[in-house]
Amino acid sequence: MIEWKIISSGSNGNCVLVNDVMIDCGVPFKRIKEHLYDINYLLLTHIHSDHINSSTLENIKKLFPKITIIGNYQIAQLYDIDIIGNSDFKITLSSFEVTPFECFHDVITQGYTWCVDGENIIYATDTSSLENAPHLKFDYLFIESNHDEKKLEMARNKSKYGYDPYTGGKRHLSTQQCKTFYYLNRRSKESQLIELHKSERFY
């Protein structure tokens, strides 16, 4: 049985729990401290501060040394982590194997897949494509569903204060892309889609 909880997902911070796995820690330490007693693994996707809160990560390392921290080589250049994950190469942990895969963002970003009790899980956010995702059938799909394509199109050429919301939105997976991936890669109709990183403006 998979238990999951979204603590935060979006530009204000990202942290999701899936059984004894935490994905990203881009929130204040006090928001997640109570959960950390049940966590064995922390999967980090990329270096952006809404995914890695530096002080939170330091507190996790100091106060919860039992938690194994996994991230890519760019993360390892900035933080002391336990395992550097290479895309498409399995990492064998004590209770399961996890496979990072490359996402498409403006920094090195990875999604993850793993299997618990025969159920396949995929987690991917901050990417414009899932073309590198493993070809598996999934039971739990934690997938970015940032914006509705029609709503985002209405923001084309409407940059304000130097920020172009259309270009920014295109760096993320749309709701249409998310749901297409879900229908093509779910194991059954019972497979769960958990939409992540929803834009308050364009979802």
Coordinates of C-alpha atoms in Angstrom, one line a residue:
M1 CA 0.0 0.0 0.0
I2 CA 1.4 3.4 -1.1
E3 CA 0.8 6.3 1.2
W4 CA 1.6 9.8 -0.1
K5 CA 1.3 13.4 1.0
I6 CA 2.0 16.7 -0.9
I7 CA 3.5 19.1 1.7
S8 CA 4.1 21.7 -1.0
S9 CA 4.2 21.8 -4.8
G10 CA 4.9 24.9 -6.8
S11 CA 7.1 28.0 -7.1
N12 CA 6.8 28.6 -3.3
G13 CA 8.4 25.3 -2.4
N14 CA 8.3 21.6 -3.2
C15 CA 8.3 18.6 -0.9
V16 CA 6.3 15.4 -1.4
L17 CA 6.2 12.2 0.7
V18 CA 5.8 8.7 -0.7
N19 CA 6.0 6.1 2.0
D20 CA 9.5 6.4 3.5
V21 CA 10.7 8.6 0.6
M22 CA 10.8 12.4 0.6
I23 CA 11.2 14.1 -2.8
D24 CA 12.8 17.6 -2.5
C25 CA 13.0 19.8 0.6
G26 CA 12.3 23.3 -0.7
V27 CA 10.3 24.3 2.4
P28 CA 11.2 25.5 5.9
F29 CA 12.5 22.8 8.2
K30 CA 9.7 23.2 10.7
R31 CA 7.1 22.3 8.1
I32 CA 8.6 18.8 7.6
K33 CA 10.4 18.0 10.9
E34 CA 7.6 15.8 12.2
H35 CA 7.6 13.7 9.0
L36 CA 11.4 13.1 9.0
Y37 CA 11.2 10.4 11.7
D38 CA 9.5 8.1 9.2
I39 CA 11.8 9.0 6.2
N40 CA 14.7 6.9 5.1
Y41 CA 15.5 8.5 1.7
L42 CA 15.6 12.0 0.3
L43 CA 15.5 12.3 -3.5
L44 CA 16.6 15.7 -4.8
T45 CA 15.6 16.8 -8.3
H46 CA 17.7 19.9 -8.9
I47 CA 19.4 22.9 -7.3
H48 CA 16.7 25.5 -7.4
S49 CA 15.9 26.9 -4.0
D50 CA 12.2 26.0 -4.2
H51 CA 13.3 22.4 -4.4
I52 CA 16.3 22.6 -2.0
N53 CA 16.1 24.9 1.0
S54 CA 19.7 25.1 2.1
S55 CA 19.1 25.4 5.8
T56 CA 16.5 22.7 5.7
L57 CA 18.9 20.3 4.0
E58 CA 21.6 21.1 6.5
N59 CA 19.2 20.4 9.4
I60 CA 18.2 17.1 7.9
K61 CA 21.8 16.1 7.6
K62 CA 22.6 17.2 11.1
L63 CA 19.5 15.9 13.0
F64 CA 18.5 12.9 10.8
P65 CA 21.7 11.3 9.7
K66 CA 19.9 8.0 9.0
I67 CA 18.3 9.6 5.9
T68 CA 20.1 8.7 2.7
I69 CA 20.3 11.8 0.4
I70 CA 20.4 11.2 -3.4
G71 CA 20.9 13.9 -6.1
N72 CA 22.7 14.7 -9.4
Y73 CA 26.3 15.8 -9.8
Q74 CA 25.3 19.5 -10.0
I75 CA 23.7 19.2 -6.6
A76 CA 26.8 17.4 -5.3
Q77 CA 28.9 20.3 -6.2
L78 CA 26.9 22.5 -3.8
Y79 CA 25.9 20.1 -1.1
D80 CA 27.3 17.1 0.7
I81 CA 25.0 14.3 -0.4
D82 CA 25.3 10.5 0.1
I83 CA 24.7 9.2 -3.5
I84 CA 25.2 10.9 -6.9
G85 CA 22.6 9.6 -9.3
N86 CA 23.4 9.2 -13.0
S87 CA 20.4 9.3 -15.4
D88 CA 19.2 5.8 -16.5
F89 CA 21.4 4.0 -14.0
K90 CA 19.7 2.1 -11.2
I91 CA 20.7 2.9 -7.6
T92 CA 20.3 -0.1 -5.3
L93 CA 19.0 0.9 -1.8
S94 CA 18.3 -1.4 1.1
S95 CA 14.6 -1.8 0.3
F96 CA 14.2 -1.0 -3.4
E97 CA 16.0 0.3 -6.5
V98 CA 15.5 3.8 -7.8
T99 CA 16.3 5.0 -11.3
P100 CA 16.9 8.7 -12.1
F101 CA 16.1 10.0 -15.6
E102 CA 16.9 13.3 -17.3
C103 CA 14.3 16.1 -17.4
F104 CA 14.4 19.3 -19.4
H105 CA 14.9 22.4 -17.4
D106 CA 17.5 25.3 -17.2
V107 CA 19.6 23.4 -14.8
I108 CA 20.5 19.6 -14.4
T109 CA 17.2 18.1 -13.3
Q110 CA 16.2 14.5 -12.7
G111 CA 12.9 12.6 -12.3
Y112 CA 12.8 9.3 -10.5
T113 CA 11.1 5.9 -10.8
W114 CA 11.0 3.1 -8.3
C115 CA 9.0 0.1 -7.3
V116 CA 7.4 -0.8 -4.0
D117 CA 5.6 -4.1 -3.4
G118 CA 5.2 -4.6 -7.2
E119 CA 3.8 -1.1 -7.8
N120 CA 5.7 1.3 -10.1
I121 CA 6.0 4.9 -9.1
I122 CA 7.2 7.9 -11.2
Y123 CA 8.0 11.4 -10.0
A124 CA 8.8 14.2 -12.4
T125 CA 8.4 18.0 -12.2
D126 CA 10.1 21.1 -13.6
T127 CA 10.4 19.7 -17.1
S128 CA 9.1 20.5 -20.5
S129 CA 9.1 16.9 -21.7
L130 CA 8.9 13.3 -20.4
E131 CA 10.6 11.8 -23.5
N132 CA 13.4 10.3 -21.3
A133 CA 11.1 8.7 -18.8
P134 CA 11.5 4.9 -18.6
H135 CA 9.1 2.8 -20.7
L136 CA 7.1 1.2 -17.9
K137 CA 3.5 0.9 -16.8
F138 CA 3.0 2.9 -13.6
D139 CA 0.6 2.6 -10.7
Y140 CA 1.3 6.0 -9.2
L141 CA 2.2 9.0 -11.4
F142 CA 3.4 12.1 -9.7
I143 CA 3.7 14.4 -12.7
E144 CA 4.0 18.1 -13.3
S145 CA 0.7 19.6 -14.6
N146 CA 1.7 23.2 -14.6
H147 CA -0.7 25.0 -17.0
D148 CA -3.6 24.7 -19.5
E149 CA -2.1 25.2 -22.9
K150 CA -5.0 27.4 -24.1
K151 CA -4.8 29.7 -21.0
L152 CA -1.0 30.0 -21.4
E153 CA -1.4 30.9 -25.1
M154 CA -3.5 33.9 -24.1
A155 CA -0.4 35.2 -22.2
R156 CA 1.8 35.2 -25.4
N157 CA 3.6 38.6 -25.9
K158 CA 2.3 39.9 -22.6
S159 CA 5.6 40.2 -20.7
K160 CA 5.5 42.5 -17.7
Y161 CA 8.4 44.0 -15.7
G162 CA 10.8 42.0 -17.8
Y163 CA 9.2 38.6 -17.1
D164 CA 7.5 36.7 -20.0
P165 CA 5.0 34.3 -18.5
Y166 CA 4.5 32.5 -21.8
T167 CA 8.2 31.6 -22.1
G168 CA 8.3 30.7 -18.5
G169 CA 5.3 28.4 -18.7
K170 CA 6.8 26.6 -21.7
R171 CA 9.6 25.4 -19.5
H172 CA 7.1 23.3 -17.6
L173 CA 4.8 20.4 -18.5
S174 CA 1.3 21.3 -19.4
T175 CA -1.8 19.7 -18.1
Q176 CA -2.5 18.2 -21.5
Q177 CA 1.0 16.7 -21.7
C178 CA 0.6 15.4 -18.1
K179 CA -2.7 13.6 -18.8
T180 CA -1.5 12.2 -22.2
F181 CA 1.5 10.7 -20.4
Y182 CA -0.8 9.3 -17.7
Y183 CA -3.2 7.6 -20.2
L184 CA -0.3 6.2 -22.3
N185 CA 1.7 4.9 -19.3
R186 CA -0.7 3.9 -16.6
R187 CA -0.9 0.2 -15.7
S188 CA -4.7 0.3 -15.3
K189 CA -7.7 2.5 -14.8
E190 CA -6.9 2.3 -11.0
S191 CA -3.5 3.9 -11.5
Q192 CA -3.4 7.2 -9.6
L193 CA -2.4 10.6 -11.2
I194 CA -1.1 13.1 -8.7
E195 CA -0.8 16.5 -10.5
L196 CA 2.2 18.6 -9.3
H197 CA 3.4 22.2 -9.7
K198 CA 0.0 23.7 -10.7
S199 CA 0.2 27.3 -11.8
E200 CA -2.3 29.5 -9.9
R201 CA -2.7 31.7 -13.0
F202 CA -2.7 29.2 -15.9
Y203 CA -3.9 25.8 -14.5

